Amino acid sequence: MLSRHFYLYDLSYNKPSSGKYLRRLFVKNPGYIILGGGTIIRKGADESYLKLLNESIKVWPNAKTATIGPGVAEPDFADFIGFPIDVEGWKKFLNQSNFISVRGVRSKRLLDSWHLNKEVNIIHDPAIWFTREKFNKKRMQKRIGVNFADIGNRIYGKNQDLIKDFASGFVKMLQKDGWTVFLYPTAKSDMEYMLNKIGLKNILGVNTYSNYTDIESSLDFLESMDIFVGQRLHSIIFAATVSTPFFALEYEPKTKDFLETINVSDNSEQVDRLNIRVIMNKIEAIYSNLDIEQSKLNDRMKKAKKEQRECLDLFLNSI
């Protein structure tokens, strides 16, 4: 999205000192320090992303700053999982930014409530850039992709066992109802979790997809599914980009941020409230109206991508 207009140099959050020598040689006077996507407006000024931003500003004091598409941690949930957000620290950074855009409507509402000194725009999740304009009607073969992930206790209910218990029974029920099940990971740890920790490898007939690092291949795979049920936010977003109707397993408020922004809030449930029969009924309802659901999702995703382009143009025109 930005690489067409900027030469981008990534600063590692996990290892910020990595590449420090090369930066001294080659990154002399960057035009911008950009805070990108992910739920990274969180934690405090002496830790995490805000610390890295403040240190970068000290190194390159003449660089402008911009916020392009991150999500904002909801304070109550951040406190609940032990990562409270330093509102004043973030306000100081954001008020100095030349441009602010966030992932979705909930993130915007939070920043608007902080009374910043400039407008907060919605650029949507960066992954929406991959939205395909046209879609192929489903073949109605009862093919379903599923994703479960080990997020630890940083989830609604703080009980990962609820997901494990649900997942096994859910996959068995899908098979009983005639569905062909495919496991889709967004990271290597997802497949390990699904196969071994949940034990889905012990269920005969469960298929796996492994080429998750190839975005186009992953999108083709998700397009071949009739329906997708997923936990990781970007597994859901990728399904949406190819107009595959989905049901989201909400583990953090960021899932709601995406769902509300594209107006599909009915297609989800929190992971501490999962009920196999209720979700099976929802899947059956989606499947019985698959053409309509596809068309509706495609319209909403194309609208989001159009808004994303407009917001990006707004930023580029401000330079």
PDB file of C-alpha atoms in Angstrom:
ATOM      1  CA  MET A   1       0.000   0.000   0.000  1.00  0.00           C
ATOM      2  CA  LEU A   2       2.725   2.488   0.997  1.00  0.00           C
ATOM      3  CA  SER A   3       5.628   0.836  -0.825  1.00  0.00           C
ATOM      4  CA  ARG A   4       4.504   2.372  -4.118  1.00  0.00           C
ATOM      5  CA  HIS A   5       5.155   5.835  -2.714  1.00  0.00           C
ATOM      6  CA  PHE A   6       7.908   5.392  -0.098  1.00  0.00           C
ATOM      7  CA  TYR A   7      11.086   3.466   0.386  1.00  0.00           C
ATOM      8  CA  LEU A   8      10.175   1.661   3.596  1.00  0.00           C
ATOM      9  CA  TYR A   9      12.665   0.572   6.228  1.00  0.00           C
ATOM     10  CA  ASP A  10      11.202  -1.656   8.937  1.00  0.00           C
ATOM     11  CA  LEU A  11      12.196  -1.180  12.552  1.00  0.00           C
ATOM     12  CA  SER A  12      11.947  -4.452  14.435  1.00  0.00           C
ATOM     13  CA  TYR A  13       9.741  -4.279  17.512  1.00  0.00           C
ATOM     14  CA  ASN A  14      11.099  -7.525  18.951  1.00  0.00           C
ATOM     15  CA  LYS A  15      14.746  -6.595  18.276  1.00  0.00           C
ATOM     16  CA  PRO A  16      14.911  -2.802  17.833  1.00  0.00           C
ATOM     17  CA  SER A  17      18.725  -2.853  17.955  1.00  0.00           C
ATOM     18  CA  SER A  18      18.820  -5.167  14.919  1.00  0.00           C
ATOM     19  CA  GLY A  19      20.234  -3.275  11.942  1.00  0.00           C
ATOM     20  CA  LYS A  20      21.357  -0.348  14.079  1.00  0.00           C
ATOM     21  CA  TYR A  21      24.762  -0.144  12.364  1.00  0.00           C
ATOM     22  CA  LEU A  22      23.227  -0.159   8.875  1.00  0.00           C
ATOM     23  CA  ARG A  23      20.727   2.511   9.892  1.00  0.00           C
ATOM     24  CA  ARG A  24      23.587   4.785  10.911  1.00  0.00           C
ATOM     25  CA  LEU A  25      25.137   4.319   7.470  1.00  0.00           C
ATOM     26  CA  PHE A  26      22.105   4.462   5.206  1.00  0.00           C
ATOM     27  CA  VAL A  27      19.142   6.005   7.040  1.00  0.00           C
ATOM     28  CA  LYS A  28      20.363   9.562   7.463  1.00  0.00           C
ATOM     29  CA  ASN A  29      17.342  11.801   7.124  1.00  0.00           C
ATOM     30  CA  PRO A  30      14.072   9.882   6.738  1.00  0.00           C
ATOM     31  CA  GLY A  31      11.110  11.970   5.681  1.00  0.00           C
ATOM     32  CA  TYR A  32       8.650  10.106   7.867  1.00  0.00           C
ATOM     33  CA  ILE A  33       8.446   7.845  10.879  1.00  0.00           C
ATOM     34  CA  ILE A  34       5.295   5.810  10.286  1.00  0.00           C
ATOM     35  CA  LEU A  35       3.304   3.809  12.818  1.00  0.00           C
ATOM     36  CA  GLY A  36       1.697   1.010  10.817  1.00  0.00           C
ATOM     37  CA  GLY A  37      -0.954  -1.671  11.249  1.00  0.00           C
ATOM     38  CA  GLY A  38      -1.799  -4.024  14.091  1.00  0.00           C
ATOM     39  CA  THR A  39      -3.258  -3.307  17.526  1.00  0.00           C
ATOM     40  CA  ILE A  40      -0.198  -1.306  18.488  1.00  0.00           C
ATOM     41  CA  ILE A  41      -1.628   1.812  20.130  1.00  0.00           C
ATOM     42  CA  ARG A  42      -1.319   0.137  23.504  1.00  0.00           C
ATOM     43  CA  LYS A  43       0.920  -0.160  26.578  1.00  0.00           C
ATOM     44  CA  GLY A  44       3.064   2.688  27.907  1.00  0.00           C
ATOM     45  CA  ALA A  45       5.738   5.216  26.977  1.00  0.00           C
ATOM     46  CA  ASP A  46       8.516   3.116  28.514  1.00  0.00           C
ATOM     47  CA  GLU A  47       7.633  -0.102  26.682  1.00  0.00           C
ATOM     48  CA  SER A  48       6.499  -1.550  23.393  1.00  0.00           C
ATOM     49  CA  TYR A  49       5.797   0.504  20.275  1.00  0.00           C
ATOM     50  CA  LEU A  50       5.517   3.895  21.940  1.00  0.00           C
ATOM     51  CA  LYS A  51       8.997   3.518  23.402  1.00  0.00           C
ATOM     52  CA  LEU A  52      10.379   2.613  19.967  1.00  0.00           C
ATOM     53  CA  LEU A  53       8.603   5.585  18.392  1.00  0.00           C
ATOM     54  CA  ASN A  54       9.908   8.051  20.957  1.00  0.00           C
ATOM     55  CA  GLU A  55      13.451   6.703  20.581  1.00  0.00           C
ATOM     56  CA  SER A  56      13.208   6.993  16.791  1.00  0.00           C
ATOM     57  CA  ILE A  57      12.035  10.597  17.060  1.00  0.00           C
ATOM     58  CA  LYS A  58      15.107  11.393  19.175  1.00  0.00           C
ATOM     59  CA  VAL A  59      17.386   9.854  16.518  1.00  0.00           C
ATOM     60  CA  TRP A  60      15.603  11.607  13.611  1.00  0.00           C
ATOM     61  CA  PRO A  61      14.091  14.788  15.112  1.00  0.00           C
ATOM     62  CA  ASN A  62      13.427  16.363  11.703  1.00  0.00           C
ATOM     63  CA  ALA A  63      11.311  13.472  10.435  1.00  0.00           C
ATOM     64  CA  LYS A  64       7.559  13.925  10.302  1.00  0.00           C
ATOM     65  CA  THR A  65       5.341  11.299  11.912  1.00  0.00           C
ATOM     66  CA  ALA A  66       2.234   9.598  10.576  1.00  0.00           C
ATOM     67  CA  THR A  67      -0.120   6.942  11.860  1.00  0.00           C
ATOM     68  CA  ILE A  68      -1.332   4.660   9.056  1.00  0.00           C
ATOM     69  CA  GLY A  69      -3.853   2.001  10.018  1.00  0.00           C
ATOM     70  CA  PRO A  70      -3.135   0.730  13.534  1.00  0.00           C
ATOM     71  CA  GLY A  71      -5.797  -0.412  15.937  1.00  0.00           C
ATOM     72  CA  VAL A  72      -6.305   1.088  19.391  1.00  0.00           C
ATOM     73  CA  ALA A  73      -6.419  -1.180  22.429  1.00  0.00           C
ATOM     74  CA  GLU A  74      -9.691  -0.814  24.325  1.00  0.00           C
ATOM     75  CA  PRO A  75      -8.739   0.330  27.861  1.00  0.00           C
ATOM     76  CA  ASP A  76     -11.023  -2.042  29.787  1.00  0.00           C
ATOM     77  CA  PHE A  77      -9.820  -5.100  27.885  1.00  0.00           C
ATOM     78  CA  ALA A  78      -6.190  -3.931  28.058  1.00  0.00           C
ATOM     79  CA  ASP A  79      -6.495  -3.688  31.845  1.00  0.00           C
ATOM     80  CA  PHE A  80      -8.230  -7.098  31.929  1.00  0.00           C
ATOM     81  CA  ILE A  81      -5.310  -8.869  30.213  1.00  0.00           C
ATOM     82  CA  GLY A  82      -2.628  -6.933  32.109  1.00  0.00           C
ATOM     83  CA  PHE A  83      -1.471  -4.489  29.415  1.00  0.00           C
ATOM     84  CA  PRO A  84      -2.902  -1.093  30.465  1.00  0.00           C
ATOM     85  CA  ILE A  85      -2.680   1.672  27.899  1.00  0.00           C
ATOM     86  CA  ASP A  86      -0.840   4.931  28.626  1.00  0.00           C
ATOM     87  CA  VAL A  87      -3.412   7.349  27.208  1.00  0.00           C
ATOM     88  CA  GLU A  88      -1.444  10.509  28.000  1.00  0.00           C
ATOM     89  CA  GLY A  89       1.741   9.094  26.499  1.00  0.00           C
ATOM     90  CA  TRP A  90      -0.035   8.163  23.305  1.00  0.00           C
ATOM     91  CA  LYS A  91      -1.878  11.487  23.142  1.00  0.00           C
ATOM     92  CA  LYS A  92       1.445  13.306  23.221  1.00  0.00           C
ATOM     93  CA  PHE A  93       2.722  11.304  20.247  1.00  0.00           C
ATOM     94  CA  LEU A  94      -0.500  11.510  18.255  1.00  0.00           C
ATOM     95  CA  ASN A  95      -0.878  15.257  18.778  1.00  0.00           C
ATOM     96  CA  GLN A  96       2.567  15.653  17.207  1.00  0.00           C
ATOM     97  CA  SER A  97       1.673  13.456  14.223  1.00  0.00           C
ATOM     98  CA  ASN A  98       1.142  15.019  10.825  1.00  0.00           C
ATOM     99  CA  PHE A  99      -1.570  12.528   9.868  1.00  0.00           C
ATOM    100  CA  ILE A 100      -3.679  10.045  11.832  1.00  0.00           C
ATOM    101  CA  SER A 101      -5.613   7.111  10.430  1.00  0.00           C
ATOM    102  CA  VAL A 102      -6.756   3.959  12.204  1.00  0.00           C
ATOM    103  CA  ARG A 103      -8.109   0.510  11.413  1.00  0.00           C
ATOM    104  CA  GLY A 104     -11.790   0.876  12.193  1.00  0.00           C
ATOM    105  CA  VAL A 105     -14.744   2.648  13.753  1.00  0.00           C
ATOM    106  CA  ARG A 106     -14.075   1.474  17.308  1.00  0.00           C
ATOM    107  CA  SER A 107     -10.464   2.649  17.165  1.00  0.00           C
ATOM    108  CA  LYS A 108     -11.624   6.011  15.816  1.00  0.00           C
ATOM    109  CA  ARG A 109     -14.200   6.383  18.611  1.00  0.00           C
ATOM    110  CA  LEU A 110     -11.510   5.755  21.203  1.00  0.00           C
ATOM    111  CA  LEU A 111      -9.120   8.331  19.754  1.00  0.00           C
ATOM    112  CA  ASP A 112     -11.939  10.845  19.286  1.00  0.00           C
ATOM    113  CA  SER A 113     -12.728  10.455  22.993  1.00  0.00           C
ATOM    114  CA  TRP A 114      -9.156  11.532  23.755  1.00  0.00           C
ATOM    115  CA  HIS A 115      -9.845  14.944  22.133  1.00  0.00           C
ATOM    116  CA  LEU A 116      -6.771  15.023  19.913  1.00  0.00           C
ATOM    117  CA  ASN A 117      -5.800  18.183  18.073  1.00  0.00           C
ATOM    118  CA  LYS A 118      -6.491  16.788  14.602  1.00  0.00           C
ATOM    119  CA  GLU A 119      -8.947  14.633  12.687  1.00  0.00           C
ATOM    120  CA  VAL A 120      -8.794  10.847  13.002  1.00  0.00           C
ATOM    121  CA  ASN A 121      -9.399   9.093   9.682  1.00  0.00           C
ATOM    122  CA  ILE A 122     -10.328   5.465   8.978  1.00  0.00           C
ATOM    123  CA  ILE A 123      -8.057   3.712   6.485  1.00  0.00           C
ATOM    124  CA  HIS A 124      -9.290   0.201   7.365  1.00  0.00           C
ATOM    125  CA  ASP A 125      -7.039  -2.774   8.055  1.00  0.00           C
ATOM    126  CA  PRO A 126      -4.071  -2.820   5.645  1.00  0.00           C
ATOM    127  CA  ALA A 127      -5.017  -6.363   4.528  1.00  0.00           C
ATOM    128  CA  ILE A 128      -8.157  -4.970   2.865  1.00  0.00           C
ATOM    129  CA  TRP A 129      -5.795  -3.831   0.102  1.00  0.00           C
ATOM    130  CA  PHE A 130      -5.958  -7.431  -1.212  1.00  0.00           C
ATOM    131  CA  THR A 131      -9.723  -7.319  -1.810  1.00  0.00           C
ATOM    132  CA  ARG A 132     -10.623  -8.806  -5.179  1.00  0.00           C
ATOM    133  CA  GLU A 133     -13.116  -6.804  -7.204  1.00  0.00           C
ATOM    134  CA  LYS A 134     -14.858  -9.811  -8.744  1.00  0.00           C
ATOM    135  CA  PHE A 135     -15.865 -13.076  -7.132  1.00  0.00           C
ATOM    136  CA  ASN A 136     -16.791 -16.536  -8.341  1.00  0.00           C
ATOM    137  CA  LYS A 137     -20.006 -18.057  -7.090  1.00  0.00           C
ATOM    138  CA  LYS A 138     -19.477 -20.931  -4.695  1.00  0.00           C
ATOM    139  CA  ARG A 139     -19.879 -24.471  -5.982  1.00  0.00           C
ATOM    140  CA  MET A 140     -21.869 -25.512  -2.911  1.00  0.00           C
ATOM    141  CA  GLN A 141     -19.590 -28.462  -2.113  1.00  0.00           C
ATOM    142  CA  LYS A 142     -19.750 -27.994   1.682  1.00  0.00           C
ATOM    143  CA  ARG A 143     -16.062 -27.114   1.936  1.00  0.00           C
ATOM    144  CA  ILE A 144     -15.242 -25.166   5.086  1.00  0.00           C
ATOM    145  CA  GLY A 145     -11.994 -23.638   6.295  1.00  0.00           C
ATOM    146  CA  VAL A 146     -11.322 -23.258  10.019  1.00  0.00           C
ATOM    147  CA  ASN A 147      -8.674 -21.481  12.051  1.00  0.00           C
ATOM    148  CA  PHE A 148      -7.921 -21.741  15.766  1.00  0.00           C
ATOM    149  CA  ALA A 149      -4.942 -20.087  17.450  1.00  0.00           C
ATOM    150  CA  ASP A 150      -3.187 -20.156  20.804  1.00  0.00           C
ATOM    151  CA  ILE A 151      -3.262 -16.551  22.017  1.00  0.00           C
ATOM    152  CA  GLY A 152      -2.658 -17.622  25.615  1.00  0.00           C
ATOM    153  CA  ASN A 153      -4.937 -15.959  28.135  1.00  0.00           C
ATOM    154  CA  ARG A 154      -5.042 -12.622  26.279  1.00  0.00           C
ATOM    155  CA  ILE A 155      -8.580 -13.439  25.178  1.00  0.00           C
ATOM    156  CA  TYR A 156     -12.151 -12.947  26.341  1.00  0.00           C
ATOM    157  CA  GLY A 157     -12.627 -15.111  29.406  1.00  0.00           C
ATOM    158  CA  LYS A 158      -8.871 -15.738  29.801  1.00  0.00           C
ATOM    159  CA  ASN A 159      -9.482 -19.465  29.290  1.00  0.00           C
ATOM    160  CA  GLN A 160      -7.845 -21.055  26.256  1.00  0.00           C
ATOM    161  CA  ASP A 161      -9.314 -24.443  27.218  1.00  0.00           C
ATOM    162  CA  LEU A 162     -12.756 -23.180  26.179  1.00  0.00           C
ATOM    163  CA  ILE A 163     -11.484 -22.877  22.614  1.00  0.00           C
ATOM    164  CA  LYS A 164      -9.820 -26.296  22.671  1.00  0.00           C
ATOM    165  CA  ASP A 165     -12.967 -27.975  23.950  1.00  0.00           C
ATOM    166  CA  PHE A 166     -15.124 -26.200  21.384  1.00  0.00           C
ATOM    167  CA  ALA A 167     -12.802 -26.856  18.431  1.00  0.00           C
ATOM    168  CA  SER A 168     -12.731 -30.627  18.711  1.00  0.00           C
ATOM    169  CA  GLY A 169     -16.489 -31.001  19.064  1.00  0.00           C
ATOM    170  CA  PHE A 170     -17.131 -28.415  16.368  1.00  0.00           C
ATOM    171  CA  VAL A 171     -14.978 -30.161  13.744  1.00  0.00           C
ATOM    172  CA  LYS A 172     -16.623 -33.501  14.512  1.00  0.00           C
ATOM    173  CA  MET A 173     -20.072 -31.939  14.172  1.00  0.00           C
ATOM    174  CA  LEU A 174     -19.116 -30.359  10.851  1.00  0.00           C
ATOM    175  CA  GLN A 175     -18.042 -33.732   9.509  1.00  0.00           C
ATOM    176  CA  LYS A 176     -21.203 -35.365  10.799  1.00  0.00           C
ATOM    177  CA  ASP A 177     -23.222 -32.788   8.860  1.00  0.00           C
ATOM    178  CA  GLY A 178     -21.332 -33.560   5.648  1.00  0.00           C
ATOM    179  CA  TRP A 179     -18.724 -30.797   5.602  1.00  0.00           C
ATOM    180  CA  THR A 180     -15.172 -31.316   4.339  1.00  0.00           C
ATOM    181  CA  VAL A 181     -12.951 -29.523   6.860  1.00  0.00           C
ATOM    182  CA  PHE A 182      -9.694 -27.725   6.029  1.00  0.00           C
ATOM    183  CA  LEU A 183      -7.383 -26.289   8.700  1.00  0.00           C
ATOM    184  CA  TYR A 184      -5.958 -22.903   7.728  1.00  0.00           C
ATOM    185  CA  PRO A 185      -3.099 -21.292   9.720  1.00  0.00           C
ATOM    186  CA  THR A 186      -1.837 -17.734   9.554  1.00  0.00           C
ATOM    187  CA  ALA A 187       1.355 -18.735  11.388  1.00  0.00           C
ATOM    188  CA  LYS A 188       3.285 -21.961  11.964  1.00  0.00           C
ATOM    189  CA  SER A 189       2.135 -22.017  15.583  1.00  0.00           C
ATOM    190  CA  ASP A 190      -1.520 -22.167  14.481  1.00  0.00           C
ATOM    191  CA  MET A 191      -1.106 -25.532  12.753  1.00  0.00           C
ATOM    192  CA  GLU A 192       0.864 -26.958  15.672  1.00  0.00           C
ATOM    193  CA  TYR A 193      -1.888 -25.809  18.006  1.00  0.00           C
ATOM    194  CA  MET A 194      -4.732 -27.180  15.896  1.00  0.00           C
ATOM    195  CA  LEU A 195      -3.165 -30.542  15.112  1.00  0.00           C
ATOM    196  CA  ASN A 196      -1.383 -31.369  18.338  1.00  0.00           C
ATOM    197  CA  LYS A 197      -2.624 -29.265  21.254  1.00  0.00           C
ATOM    198  CA  ILE A 198      -6.281 -29.460  20.263  1.00  0.00           C
ATOM    199  CA  GLY A 199      -5.723 -32.916  18.782  1.00  0.00           C
ATOM    200  CA  LEU A 200      -7.437 -32.419  15.427  1.00  0.00           C
ATOM    201  CA  LYS A 201      -4.810 -34.707  13.843  1.00  0.00           C
ATOM    202  CA  ASN A 202      -6.664 -37.574  15.497  1.00  0.00           C
ATOM    203  CA  ILE A 203      -9.875 -36.876  13.565  1.00  0.00           C
ATOM    204  CA  LEU A 204      -9.997 -38.796  10.290  1.00  0.00           C
ATOM    205  CA  GLY A 205     -10.662 -36.793   7.150  1.00  0.00           C
ATOM    206  CA  VAL A 206      -9.401 -33.413   8.380  1.00  0.00           C
ATOM    207  CA  ASN A 207      -7.382 -31.618   5.686  1.00  0.00           C
ATOM    208  CA  THR A 208      -4.626 -29.043   6.141  1.00  0.00           C
ATOM    209  CA  TYR A 209      -3.364 -26.060   4.159  1.00  0.00           C
ATOM    210  CA  SER A 210       0.340 -25.281   4.551  1.00  0.00           C
ATOM    211  CA  ASN A 211       1.287 -22.569   2.030  1.00  0.00           C
ATOM    212  CA  TYR A 212       0.110 -19.757   4.317  1.00  0.00           C
ATOM    213  CA  THR A 213       3.158 -17.531   3.698  1.00  0.00           C
ATOM    214  CA  ASP A 214       2.122 -17.071   0.049  1.00  0.00           C
ATOM    215  CA  ILE A 215      -0.649 -14.471   0.113  1.00  0.00           C
ATOM    216  CA  GLU A 216      -2.030 -15.064  -3.388  1.00  0.00           C
ATOM    217  CA  SER A 217      -2.044 -18.827  -2.898  1.00  0.00           C
ATOM    218  CA  SER A 218      -3.782 -18.372   0.446  1.00  0.00           C
ATOM    219  CA  LEU A 219      -6.408 -16.137  -1.118  1.00  0.00           C
ATOM    220  CA  ASP A 220      -7.029 -18.722  -3.849  1.00  0.00           C
ATOM    221  CA  PHE A 221      -7.415 -21.395  -1.186  1.00  0.00           C
ATOM    222  CA  LEU A 222      -9.841 -19.319   0.866  1.00  0.00           C
ATOM    223  CA  GLU A 223     -11.799 -18.515  -2.279  1.00  0.00           C
ATOM    224  CA  SER A 224     -12.226 -22.270  -2.838  1.00  0.00           C
ATOM    225  CA  MET A 225     -14.010 -22.602   0.515  1.00  0.00           C
ATOM    226  CA  ASP A 226     -17.783 -22.213   0.734  1.00  0.00           C
ATOM    227  CA  ILE A 227     -17.577 -20.778   4.260  1.00  0.00           C
ATOM    228  CA  PHE A 228     -14.779 -19.909   6.663  1.00  0.00           C
ATOM    229  CA  VAL A 229     -14.780 -19.994  10.474  1.00  0.00           C
ATOM    230  CA  GLY A 230     -11.769 -18.381  12.078  1.00  0.00           C
ATOM    231  CA  GLN A 231     -10.202 -16.983  15.208  1.00  0.00           C
ATOM    232  CA  ARG A 232      -7.177 -15.032  13.964  1.00  0.00           C
ATOM    233  CA  LEU A 233      -8.340 -11.653  12.715  1.00  0.00           C
ATOM    234  CA  HIS A 234      -6.395 -11.838   9.478  1.00  0.00           C
ATOM    235  CA  SER A 235      -7.727 -15.273   8.633  1.00  0.00           C
ATOM    236  CA  ILE A 236     -11.165 -13.655   8.692  1.00  0.00           C
ATOM    237  CA  ILE A 237     -10.074 -10.585   6.743  1.00  0.00           C
ATOM    238  CA  PHE A 238      -8.386 -12.693   4.052  1.00  0.00           C
ATOM    239  CA  ALA A 239     -11.576 -14.739   3.664  1.00  0.00           C
ATOM    240  CA  ALA A 240     -13.527 -11.505   3.304  1.00  0.00           C
ATOM    241  CA  THR A 241     -11.172 -10.157   0.619  1.00  0.00           C
ATOM    242  CA  VAL A 242     -12.198 -13.049  -1.668  1.00  0.00           C
ATOM    243  CA  SER A 243     -15.903 -12.837  -0.755  1.00  0.00           C
ATOM    244  CA  THR A 244     -15.962 -16.072   1.226  1.00  0.00           C
ATOM    245  CA  PRO A 245     -18.697 -15.694   3.875  1.00  0.00           C
ATOM    246  CA  PHE A 246     -17.331 -16.208   7.367  1.00  0.00           C
ATOM    247  CA  PHE A 247     -18.122 -16.614  11.023  1.00  0.00           C
ATOM    248  CA  ALA A 248     -15.618 -14.925  13.353  1.00  0.00           C
ATOM    249  CA  LEU A 249     -14.533 -16.274  16.724  1.00  0.00           C
ATOM    250  CA  GLU A 250     -13.847 -13.050  18.623  1.00  0.00           C
ATOM    251  CA  TYR A 251     -10.884 -13.328  20.964  1.00  0.00           C
ATOM    252  CA  GLU A 252     -10.154  -9.597  21.384  1.00  0.00           C
ATOM    253  CA  PRO A 253     -12.045  -6.342  20.704  1.00  0.00           C
ATOM    254  CA  LYS A 254     -10.024  -5.874  17.511  1.00  0.00           C
ATOM    255  CA  THR A 255     -12.248  -8.443  15.800  1.00  0.00           C
ATOM    256  CA  LYS A 256     -15.266  -6.241  16.537  1.00  0.00           C
ATOM    257  CA  ASP A 257     -13.340  -3.265  15.176  1.00  0.00           C
ATOM    258  CA  PHE A 258     -13.149  -4.942  11.774  1.00  0.00           C
ATOM    259  CA  LEU A 259     -16.661  -6.418  11.815  1.00  0.00           C
ATOM    260  CA  GLU A 260     -18.384  -3.172  12.786  1.00  0.00           C
ATOM    261  CA  THR A 261     -16.401  -1.201  10.236  1.00  0.00           C
ATOM    262  CA  ILE A 262     -17.663  -3.348   7.344  1.00  0.00           C
ATOM    263  CA  ASN A 263     -21.092  -3.827   8.989  1.00  0.00           C
ATOM    264  CA  VAL A 264     -21.127  -7.613   9.510  1.00  0.00           C
ATOM    265  CA  SER A 265     -21.371  -7.751  13.304  1.00  0.00           C
ATOM    266  CA  ASP A 266     -23.947 -10.574  13.258  1.00  0.00           C
ATOM    267  CA  ASN A 267     -21.383 -13.071  11.957  1.00  0.00           C
ATOM    268  CA  SER A 268     -19.453 -13.586  15.187  1.00  0.00           C
ATOM    269  CA  GLU A 269     -19.335 -14.754  18.786  1.00  0.00           C
ATOM    270  CA  GLN A 270     -16.872 -14.207  21.630  1.00  0.00           C
ATOM    271  CA  VAL A 271     -14.642 -17.171  22.445  1.00  0.00           C
ATOM    272  CA  ASP A 272     -15.949 -17.324  26.014  1.00  0.00           C
ATOM    273  CA  ARG A 273     -19.513 -17.810  24.726  1.00  0.00           C
ATOM    274  CA  LEU A 274     -19.045 -20.495  22.068  1.00  0.00           C
ATOM    275  CA  ASN A 275     -21.883 -22.959  21.568  1.00  0.00           C
ATOM    276  CA  ILE A 276     -21.517 -25.618  18.887  1.00  0.00           C
ATOM    277  CA  ARG A 277     -25.198 -25.932  18.038  1.00  0.00           C
ATOM    278  CA  VAL A 278     -25.741 -22.165  17.847  1.00  0.00           C
ATOM    279  CA  ILE A 279     -22.782 -21.702  15.503  1.00  0.00           C
ATOM    280  CA  MET A 280     -23.782 -24.699  13.378  1.00  0.00           C
ATOM    281  CA  ASN A 281     -27.201 -23.100  12.928  1.00  0.00           C
ATOM    282  CA  LYS A 282     -25.529 -19.868  11.852  1.00  0.00           C
ATOM    283  CA  ILE A 283     -23.353 -21.704   9.333  1.00  0.00           C
ATOM    284  CA  GLU A 284     -26.383 -23.495   7.917  1.00  0.00           C
ATOM    285  CA  ALA A 285     -28.190 -20.153   7.557  1.00  0.00           C
ATOM    286  CA  ILE A 286     -25.228 -18.637   5.698  1.00  0.00           C
ATOM    287  CA  TYR A 287     -24.928 -21.700   3.459  1.00  0.00           C
ATOM    288  CA  SER A 288     -28.604 -21.622   2.520  1.00  0.00           C
ATOM    289  CA  ASN A 289     -28.164 -18.026   1.263  1.00  0.00           C
ATOM    290  CA  LEU A 290     -24.622 -18.294  -0.030  1.00  0.00           C
ATOM    291  CA  ASP A 291     -25.062 -16.245  -3.223  1.00  0.00           C
ATOM    292  CA  ILE A 292     -26.672 -13.388  -1.313  1.00  0.00           C
ATOM    293  CA  GLU A 293     -24.055 -13.529   1.464  1.00  0.00           C
ATOM    294  CA  GLN A 294     -21.228 -13.499  -1.087  1.00  0.00           C
ATOM    295  CA  SER A 295     -22.642 -10.550  -2.981  1.00  0.00           C
ATOM    296  CA  LYS A 296     -23.266  -8.580   0.203  1.00  0.00           C
ATOM    297  CA  LEU A 297     -19.748  -9.225   1.502  1.00  0.00           C
ATOM    298  CA  ASN A 298     -18.189  -8.335  -1.846  1.00  0.00           C
ATOM    299  CA  ASP A 299     -20.040  -4.999  -1.935  1.00  0.00           C
ATOM    300  CA  ARG A 300     -18.917  -4.111   1.580  1.00  0.00           C
ATOM    301  CA  MET A 301     -15.304  -5.062   0.996  1.00  0.00           C
ATOM    302  CA  LYS A 302     -15.116  -3.112  -2.274  1.00  0.00           C
ATOM    303  CA  LYS A 303     -16.555  -0.104  -0.454  1.00  0.00           C
ATOM    304  CA  ALA A 304     -13.916  -0.493   2.269  1.00  0.00           C
ATOM    305  CA  LYS A 305     -11.115  -0.740  -0.294  1.00  0.00           C
ATOM    306  CA  LYS A 306     -12.398   2.396  -2.044  1.00  0.00           C
ATOM    307  CA  GLU A 307     -12.410   4.236   1.296  1.00  0.00           C
ATOM    308  CA  GLN A 308      -8.908   2.952   1.973  1.00  0.00           C
ATOM    309  CA  ARG A 309      -7.647   4.362  -1.314  1.00  0.00           C
ATOM    310  CA  GLU A 310      -9.331   7.691  -0.601  1.00  0.00           C
ATOM    311  CA  CYS A 311      -7.743   7.875   2.852  1.00  0.00           C
ATOM    312  CA  LEU A 312      -4.337   6.986   1.440  1.00  0.00           C
ATOM    313  CA  ASP A 313      -4.720   9.742  -1.164  1.00  0.00           C
ATOM    314  CA  LEU A 314      -5.638  12.144   1.635  1.00  0.00           C
ATOM    315  CA  PHE A 315      -2.369  11.320   3.370  1.00  0.00           C
ATOM    316  CA  LEU A 316      -0.283  11.505   0.191  1.00  0.00           C
ATOM    317  CA  ASN A 317      -1.803  14.869  -0.703  1.00  0.00           C
ATOM    318  CA  SER A 318      -0.847  16.179   2.738  1.00  0.00           C
ATOM    319  CA  ILE A 319       2.844  15.528   2.190  1.00  0.00           C
TER     320      ILE A 319
END
